[in-house]
PDB file of C-alpha atoms in Angstrom:
ATOM      1  CA  UNK A   1      91.417  90.545 100.964  1.00  0.00           C
ATOM      2  CA  UNK A   2      90.439  93.726  99.168  1.00  0.00           C
ATOM      3  CA  UNK A   3      91.649  95.643 102.197  1.00  0.00           C
ATOM      4  CA  UNK A   4      94.962  93.785 102.387  1.00  0.00           C
ATOM      5  CA  UNK A   5      97.475  96.321 103.686  1.00  0.00           C
ATOM      6  CA  UNK A   6     100.551  94.372 102.599  1.00  0.00           C
ATOM      7  CA  UNK A   7     100.082  94.216  98.816  1.00  0.00           C
ATOM      8  CA  UNK A   8      99.713  96.614  95.907  1.00  0.00           C
ATOM      9  CA  UNK A   9      96.418  96.772  94.005  1.00  0.00           C
ATOM     10  CA  UNK A  10      97.837  94.802  91.082  1.00  0.00           C
ATOM     11  CA  UNK A  11      98.775  91.926  93.389  1.00  0.00           C
ATOM     12  CA  UNK A  12      95.414  92.176  95.202  1.00  0.00           C
ATOM     13  CA  UNK A  13      93.614  92.027  91.831  1.00  0.00           C
ATOM     14  CA  UNK A  14      95.516  88.831  90.970  1.00  0.00           C
ATOM     15  CA  UNK A  15      94.834  87.369  94.422  1.00  0.00           C
ATOM     16  CA  UNK A  16      91.125  88.013  93.940  1.00  0.00           C
ATOM     17  CA  UNK A  17      91.289  86.347  90.543  1.00  0.00           C
ATOM     18  CA  UNK A  18      92.744  83.286  92.296  1.00  0.00           C
ATOM     19  CA  UNK A  19      89.887  83.301  94.839  1.00  0.00           C
ATOM     20  CA  UNK A  20      87.292  83.515  92.040  1.00  0.00           C
ATOM     21  CA  UNK A  21      89.052  80.673  90.216  1.00  0.00           C
ATOM     22  CA  UNK A  22      88.963  78.498  93.334  1.00  0.00           C
ATOM     23  CA  UNK A  23      85.287  79.245  93.905  1.00  0.00           C
ATOM     24  CA  UNK A  24      84.218  78.920  90.253  1.00  0.00           C
ATOM     25  CA  UNK A  25      85.988  75.569  89.886  1.00  0.00           C
ATOM     26  CA  UNK A  26      84.753  74.174  93.221  1.00  0.00           C
ATOM     27  CA  UNK A  27      88.339  73.650  94.377  1.00  0.00           C
ATOM     28  CA  UNK A  28      87.612  75.245  97.738  1.00  0.00           C
ATOM     29  CA  UNK A  29      84.327  76.312  99.262  1.00  0.00           C
ATOM     30  CA  UNK A  30      84.501  80.003 100.081  1.00  0.00           C
ATOM     31  CA  UNK A  31      81.798  82.128 101.640  1.00  0.00           C
ATOM     32  CA  UNK A  32      82.823  85.316  99.884  1.00  0.00           C
ATOM     33  CA  UNK A  33      80.099  86.183  97.413  1.00  0.00           C
ATOM     34  CA  UNK A  34      79.887  89.663  98.944  1.00  0.00           C
ATOM     35  CA  UNK A  35      83.508  90.393  98.006  1.00  0.00           C
ATOM     36  CA  UNK A  36      82.491  90.760  94.359  1.00  0.00           C
ATOM     37  CA  UNK A  37      81.128  94.228  95.235  1.00  0.00           C
ATOM     38  CA  UNK A  38      84.202  95.439  97.159  1.00  0.00           C
ATOM     39  CA  UNK A  39      87.024  97.249  95.406  1.00  0.00           C
ATOM     40  CA  UNK A  40      90.553  98.020  96.581  1.00  0.00           C
ATOM     41  CA  UNK A  41      90.754 101.242  98.611  1.00  0.00           C
ATOM     42  CA  UNK A  42      91.770 104.256  96.509  1.00  0.00           C
ATOM     43  CA  UNK A  43      94.965 104.872  98.512  1.00  0.00           C
ATOM     44  CA  UNK A  44      96.367 101.434  97.707  1.00  0.00           C
ATOM     45  CA  UNK A  45      99.142 101.937  95.110  1.00  0.00           C
ATOM     46  CA  UNK A  46      98.668 100.136  91.800  1.00  0.00           C
ATOM     47  CA  UNK A  47     102.116  98.503  91.733  1.00  0.00           C
ATOM     48  CA  UNK A  48     103.663  96.182  89.189  1.00  0.00           C
ATOM     49  CA  UNK A  49     101.449  93.396  87.859  1.00  0.00           C
ATOM     50  CA  UNK A  50     102.516  89.921  88.958  1.00  0.00           C
ATOM     51  CA  UNK A  51     104.773  88.259  86.394  1.00  0.00           C
ATOM     52  CA  UNK A  52     104.444  84.663  85.232  1.00  0.00           C
ATOM     53  CA  UNK A  53     107.762  83.420  83.943  1.00  0.00           C
ATOM     54  CA  UNK A  54     106.932  80.594  81.569  1.00  0.00           C
ATOM     55  CA  UNK A  55     108.910  77.395  82.076  1.00  0.00           C
ATOM     56  CA  UNK A  56     111.977  76.776  79.961  1.00  0.00           C
ATOM     57  CA  UNK A  57     115.556  75.797  80.676  1.00  0.00           C
ATOM     58  CA  UNK A  58     116.726  79.286  79.656  1.00  0.00           C
ATOM     59  CA  UNK A  59     114.185  81.100  81.847  1.00  0.00           C
ATOM     60  CA  UNK A  60     114.885  78.842  84.819  1.00  0.00           C
ATOM     61  CA  UNK A  61     118.627  79.408  84.530  1.00  0.00           C
ATOM     62  CA  UNK A  62     118.219  83.174  84.113  1.00  0.00           C
ATOM     63  CA  UNK A  63     115.794  83.331  87.027  1.00  0.00           C
ATOM     64  CA  UNK A  64     118.117  81.472  89.375  1.00  0.00           C
ATOM     65  CA  UNK A  65     121.558  82.586  88.193  1.00  0.00           C
ATOM     66  CA  UNK A  66     120.927  86.075  86.830  1.00  0.00           C
ATOM     67  CA  UNK A  67     118.203  87.280  89.180  1.00  0.00           C
ATOM     68  CA  UNK A  68     117.865  85.252  92.374  1.00  0.00           C
ATOM     69  CA  UNK A  69     121.582  84.712  92.934  1.00  0.00           C
ATOM     70  CA  UNK A  70     122.265  88.444  92.621  1.00  0.00           C
ATOM     71  CA  UNK A  71     119.504  89.690  94.927  1.00  0.00           C
ATOM     72  CA  UNK A  72     119.404  89.699  98.690  1.00  0.00           C
ATOM     73  CA  UNK A  73     116.426  87.993 100.367  1.00  0.00           C
ATOM     74  CA  UNK A  74     115.393  91.444 101.616  1.00  0.00           C
ATOM     75  CA  UNK A  75     114.734  92.308  97.951  1.00  0.00           C
ATOM     76  CA  UNK A  76     113.300  88.989  96.709  1.00  0.00           C
ATOM     77  CA  UNK A  77     111.967  86.289  99.028  1.00  0.00           C
ATOM     78  CA  UNK A  78     111.724  82.844  97.441  1.00  0.00           C
ATOM     79  CA  UNK A  79     108.827  80.732  98.662  1.00  0.00           C
ATOM     80  CA  UNK A  80     108.750  76.971  98.152  1.00  0.00           C
ATOM     81  CA  UNK A  81     105.864  74.607  98.876  1.00  0.00           C
ATOM     82  CA  UNK A  82     107.546  72.715 101.733  1.00  0.00           C
ATOM     83  CA  UNK A  83     110.567  73.036 104.035  1.00  0.00           C
ATOM     84  CA  UNK A  84     112.162  70.077 102.216  1.00  0.00           C
ATOM     85  CA  UNK A  85     110.914  70.945  98.714  1.00  0.00           C
ATOM     86  CA  UNK A  86     112.568  69.110  95.857  1.00  0.00           C
ATOM     87  CA  UNK A  87     112.533  72.478  94.038  1.00  0.00           C
ATOM     88  CA  UNK A  88     115.266  73.730  96.386  1.00  0.00           C
ATOM     89  CA  UNK A  89     117.686  71.455  94.510  1.00  0.00           C
ATOM     90  CA  UNK A  90     117.418  73.853  91.555  1.00  0.00           C
ATOM     91  CA  UNK A  91     119.055  76.597  93.640  1.00  0.00           C
ATOM     92  CA  UNK A  92     122.676  76.805  94.807  1.00  0.00           C
ATOM     93  CA  UNK A  93     121.567  77.294  98.419  1.00  0.00           C
ATOM     94  CA  UNK A  94     123.888  77.643 101.373  1.00  0.00           C
ATOM     95  CA  UNK A  95     123.240  78.309 105.056  1.00  0.00           C
ATOM     96  CA  UNK A  96     123.189  82.074 104.561  1.00  0.00           C
ATOM     97  CA  UNK A  97     120.338  82.012 102.009  1.00  0.00           C
ATOM     98  CA  UNK A  98     117.004  83.113 103.371  1.00  0.00           C
ATOM     99  CA  UNK A  99     114.277  81.121 101.669  1.00  0.00           C
ATOM    100  CA  UNK A 100     111.002  79.987 103.152  1.00  0.00           C
ATOM    101  CA  UNK A 101     108.046  77.716 102.577  1.00  0.00           C
ATOM    102  CA  UNK A 102     104.329  78.406 102.435  1.00  0.00           C
ATOM    103  CA  UNK A 103     103.519  77.360 106.013  1.00  0.00           C
ATOM    104  CA  UNK A 104     106.436  79.307 107.500  1.00  0.00           C
ATOM    105  CA  UNK A 105     105.625  82.496 105.578  1.00  0.00           C
ATOM    106  CA  UNK A 106     102.029  82.801 106.824  1.00  0.00           C
ATOM    107  CA  UNK A 107     101.593  86.168 108.495  1.00  0.00           C
ATOM    108  CA  UNK A 108     104.748  87.534 106.874  1.00  0.00           C
ATOM    109  CA  UNK A 109     105.127  90.061 104.096  1.00  0.00           C
ATOM    110  CA  UNK A 110     107.988  90.765 101.729  1.00  0.00           C
ATOM    111  CA  UNK A 111     108.678  93.536  99.198  1.00  0.00           C
ATOM    112  CA  UNK A 112     109.008  90.995  96.366  1.00  0.00           C
ATOM    113  CA  UNK A 113     108.187  87.304  96.226  1.00  0.00           C
ATOM    114  CA  UNK A 114     109.190  84.489  93.905  1.00  0.00           C
ATOM    115  CA  UNK A 115     106.731  81.589  94.096  1.00  0.00           C
ATOM    116  CA  UNK A 116     108.762  78.680  92.815  1.00  0.00           C
ATOM    117  CA  UNK A 117     106.957  75.475  91.739  1.00  0.00           C
ATOM    118  CA  UNK A 118     104.371  75.699  94.530  1.00  0.00           C
ATOM    119  CA  UNK A 119     101.556  74.276  92.362  1.00  0.00           C
ATOM    120  CA  UNK A 120     103.934  71.848  90.675  1.00  0.00           C
ATOM    121  CA  UNK A 121     105.045  70.322  93.973  1.00  0.00           C
ATOM    122  CA  UNK A 122     101.563  70.135  95.509  1.00  0.00           C
ATOM    123  CA  UNK A 123      99.706  68.828  92.444  1.00  0.00           C
ATOM    124  CA  UNK A 124      98.935  65.544  94.260  1.00  0.00           C
ATOM    125  CA  UNK A 125      96.294  67.446  96.306  1.00  0.00           C
ATOM    126  CA  UNK A 126      94.442  70.086  94.293  1.00  0.00           C
ATOM    127  CA  UNK A 127      92.838  71.772  97.311  1.00  0.00           C
ATOM    128  CA  UNK A 128      96.132  72.064  99.145  1.00  0.00           C
ATOM    129  CA  UNK A 129      97.938  73.177  95.978  1.00  0.00           C
ATOM    130  CA  UNK A 130      95.651  76.141  95.416  1.00  0.00           C
ATOM    131  CA  UNK A 131      95.567  77.033  99.101  1.00  0.00           C
ATOM    132  CA  UNK A 132      99.379  77.035  99.245  1.00  0.00           C
ATOM    133  CA  UNK A 133      99.609  79.019  96.020  1.00  0.00           C
ATOM    134  CA  UNK A 134      97.148  81.593  97.321  1.00  0.00           C
ATOM    135  CA  UNK A 135      98.961  81.974 100.657  1.00  0.00           C
ATOM    136  CA  UNK A 136     102.279  82.444  98.852  1.00  0.00           C
ATOM    137  CA  UNK A 137     100.772  84.948  96.420  1.00  0.00           C
ATOM    138  CA  UNK A 138      99.482  87.077  99.295  1.00  0.00           C
ATOM    139  CA  UNK A 139     102.962  87.575 100.787  1.00  0.00           C
ATOM    140  CA  UNK A 140     104.256  90.009  98.158  1.00  0.00           C
ATOM    141  CA  UNK A 141     103.983  93.727  98.692  1.00  0.00           C
ATOM    142  CA  UNK A 142     105.261  95.294  95.456  1.00  0.00           C
ATOM    143  CA  UNK A 143     106.252  92.454  93.148  1.00  0.00           C
ATOM    144  CA  UNK A 144     105.171  88.852  92.645  1.00  0.00           C
ATOM    145  CA  UNK A 145     107.065  86.483  90.332  1.00  0.00           C
ATOM    146  CA  UNK A 146     105.611  83.070  89.525  1.00  0.00           C
ATOM    147  CA  UNK A 147     107.563  80.147  88.094  1.00  0.00           C
ATOM    148  CA  UNK A 148     105.806  76.809  87.662  1.00  0.00           C
ATOM    149  CA  UNK A 149     107.673  74.038  85.841  1.00  0.00           C
ATOM    150  CA  UNK A 150     104.385  72.249  85.097  1.00  0.00           C
ATOM    151  CA  UNK A 151     102.623  75.320  83.631  1.00  0.00           C
ATOM    152  CA  UNK A 152     102.615  73.910  80.111  1.00  0.00           C
ATOM    153  CA  UNK A 153      99.752  73.861  77.583  1.00  0.00           C
ATOM    154  CA  UNK A 154      97.105  71.315  78.511  1.00  0.00           C
ATOM    155  CA  UNK A 155      97.458  71.711  82.284  1.00  0.00           C
ATOM    156  CA  UNK A 156      95.150  73.486  84.702  1.00  0.00           C
ATOM    157  CA  UNK A 157      98.050  75.605  85.947  1.00  0.00           C
ATOM    158  CA  UNK A 158      98.762  76.812  82.417  1.00  0.00           C
ATOM    159  CA  UNK A 159      95.088  77.581  81.812  1.00  0.00           C
ATOM    160  CA  UNK A 160      94.831  79.494  85.091  1.00  0.00           C
ATOM    161  CA  UNK A 161      97.927  81.610  84.428  1.00  0.00           C
ATOM    162  CA  UNK A 162      97.116  82.114  80.723  1.00  0.00           C
ATOM    163  CA  UNK A 163      93.619  83.303  81.552  1.00  0.00           C
ATOM    164  CA  UNK A 164      94.997  85.670  84.208  1.00  0.00           C
ATOM    165  CA  UNK A 165      97.413  87.072  81.598  1.00  0.00           C
ATOM    166  CA  UNK A 166      94.622  87.460  79.032  1.00  0.00           C
ATOM    167  CA  UNK A 167      92.538  89.294  81.640  1.00  0.00           C
ATOM    168  CA  UNK A 168      95.437  91.713  82.204  1.00  0.00           C
ATOM    169  CA  UNK A 169      95.957  90.632  85.822  1.00  0.00           C
ATOM    170  CA  UNK A 170      99.474  89.294  85.330  1.00  0.00           C
ATOM    171  CA  UNK A 171     102.179  89.740  82.746  1.00  0.00           C
ATOM    172  CA  UNK A 172     103.567  86.739  80.928  1.00  0.00           C
ATOM    173  CA  UNK A 173     107.300  86.552  80.325  1.00  0.00           C
ATOM    174  CA  UNK A 174     108.280  83.944  77.744  1.00  0.00           C
ATOM    175  CA  UNK A 175     111.908  85.060  77.540  1.00  0.00           C
ATOM    176  CA  UNK A 176     113.753  86.738  80.409  1.00  0.00           C
ATOM    177  CA  UNK A 177     116.390  87.875  77.922  1.00  0.00           C
ATOM    178  CA  UNK A 178     113.962  89.635  75.589  1.00  0.00           C
ATOM    179  CA  UNK A 179     114.174  93.434  75.464  1.00  0.00           C
ATOM    180  CA  UNK A 180     111.787  95.181  77.864  1.00  0.00           C
ATOM    181  CA  UNK A 181     108.528  96.540  76.493  1.00  0.00           C
ATOM    182  CA  UNK A 182     107.909 100.251  76.592  1.00  0.00           C
ATOM    183  CA  UNK A 183     106.031  99.913  79.900  1.00  0.00           C
ATOM    184  CA  UNK A 184     109.186  98.395  81.404  1.00  0.00           C
ATOM    185  CA  UNK A 185     108.038  94.776  81.579  1.00  0.00           C
TER     186      UNK A 185
END
């Protein structure tokens, strides 16, 4: 993964955090102890850190109506857990909208990705949930947005994303309408 050609270093760093989380919590068995010593190649651009948009009615509305609705799929690809995801009901989709699911996006890459409720919808199977989340997170080239309705205090998803934010691997956005910080996020 450290030599992933499709993603920026900031997204690769977050992806590697996810792999360590899976391994450290015995969610999946991975034979990747040697990857701890590998670093991203120096020519890989740093990129924008992945952004976790915390769940709220205001953030969900802004994400869907003020961002997603105004961007072409060539700029922001939305990835759901399943072809018939219940999360699709949150979006005003029509036949011309290009959205995908985790299985269908394998092997693909997109400039920017919105992972929408992937962990939330697959929470019935922890191993599958994290595998799907990881696959979706590896599709983004320059930008990765994460929205998880169930990422609330007291949940594993919240702890995972909070710890990633505290480690500086992702940015946390509590209010999409808040003025941008000086670094633009």
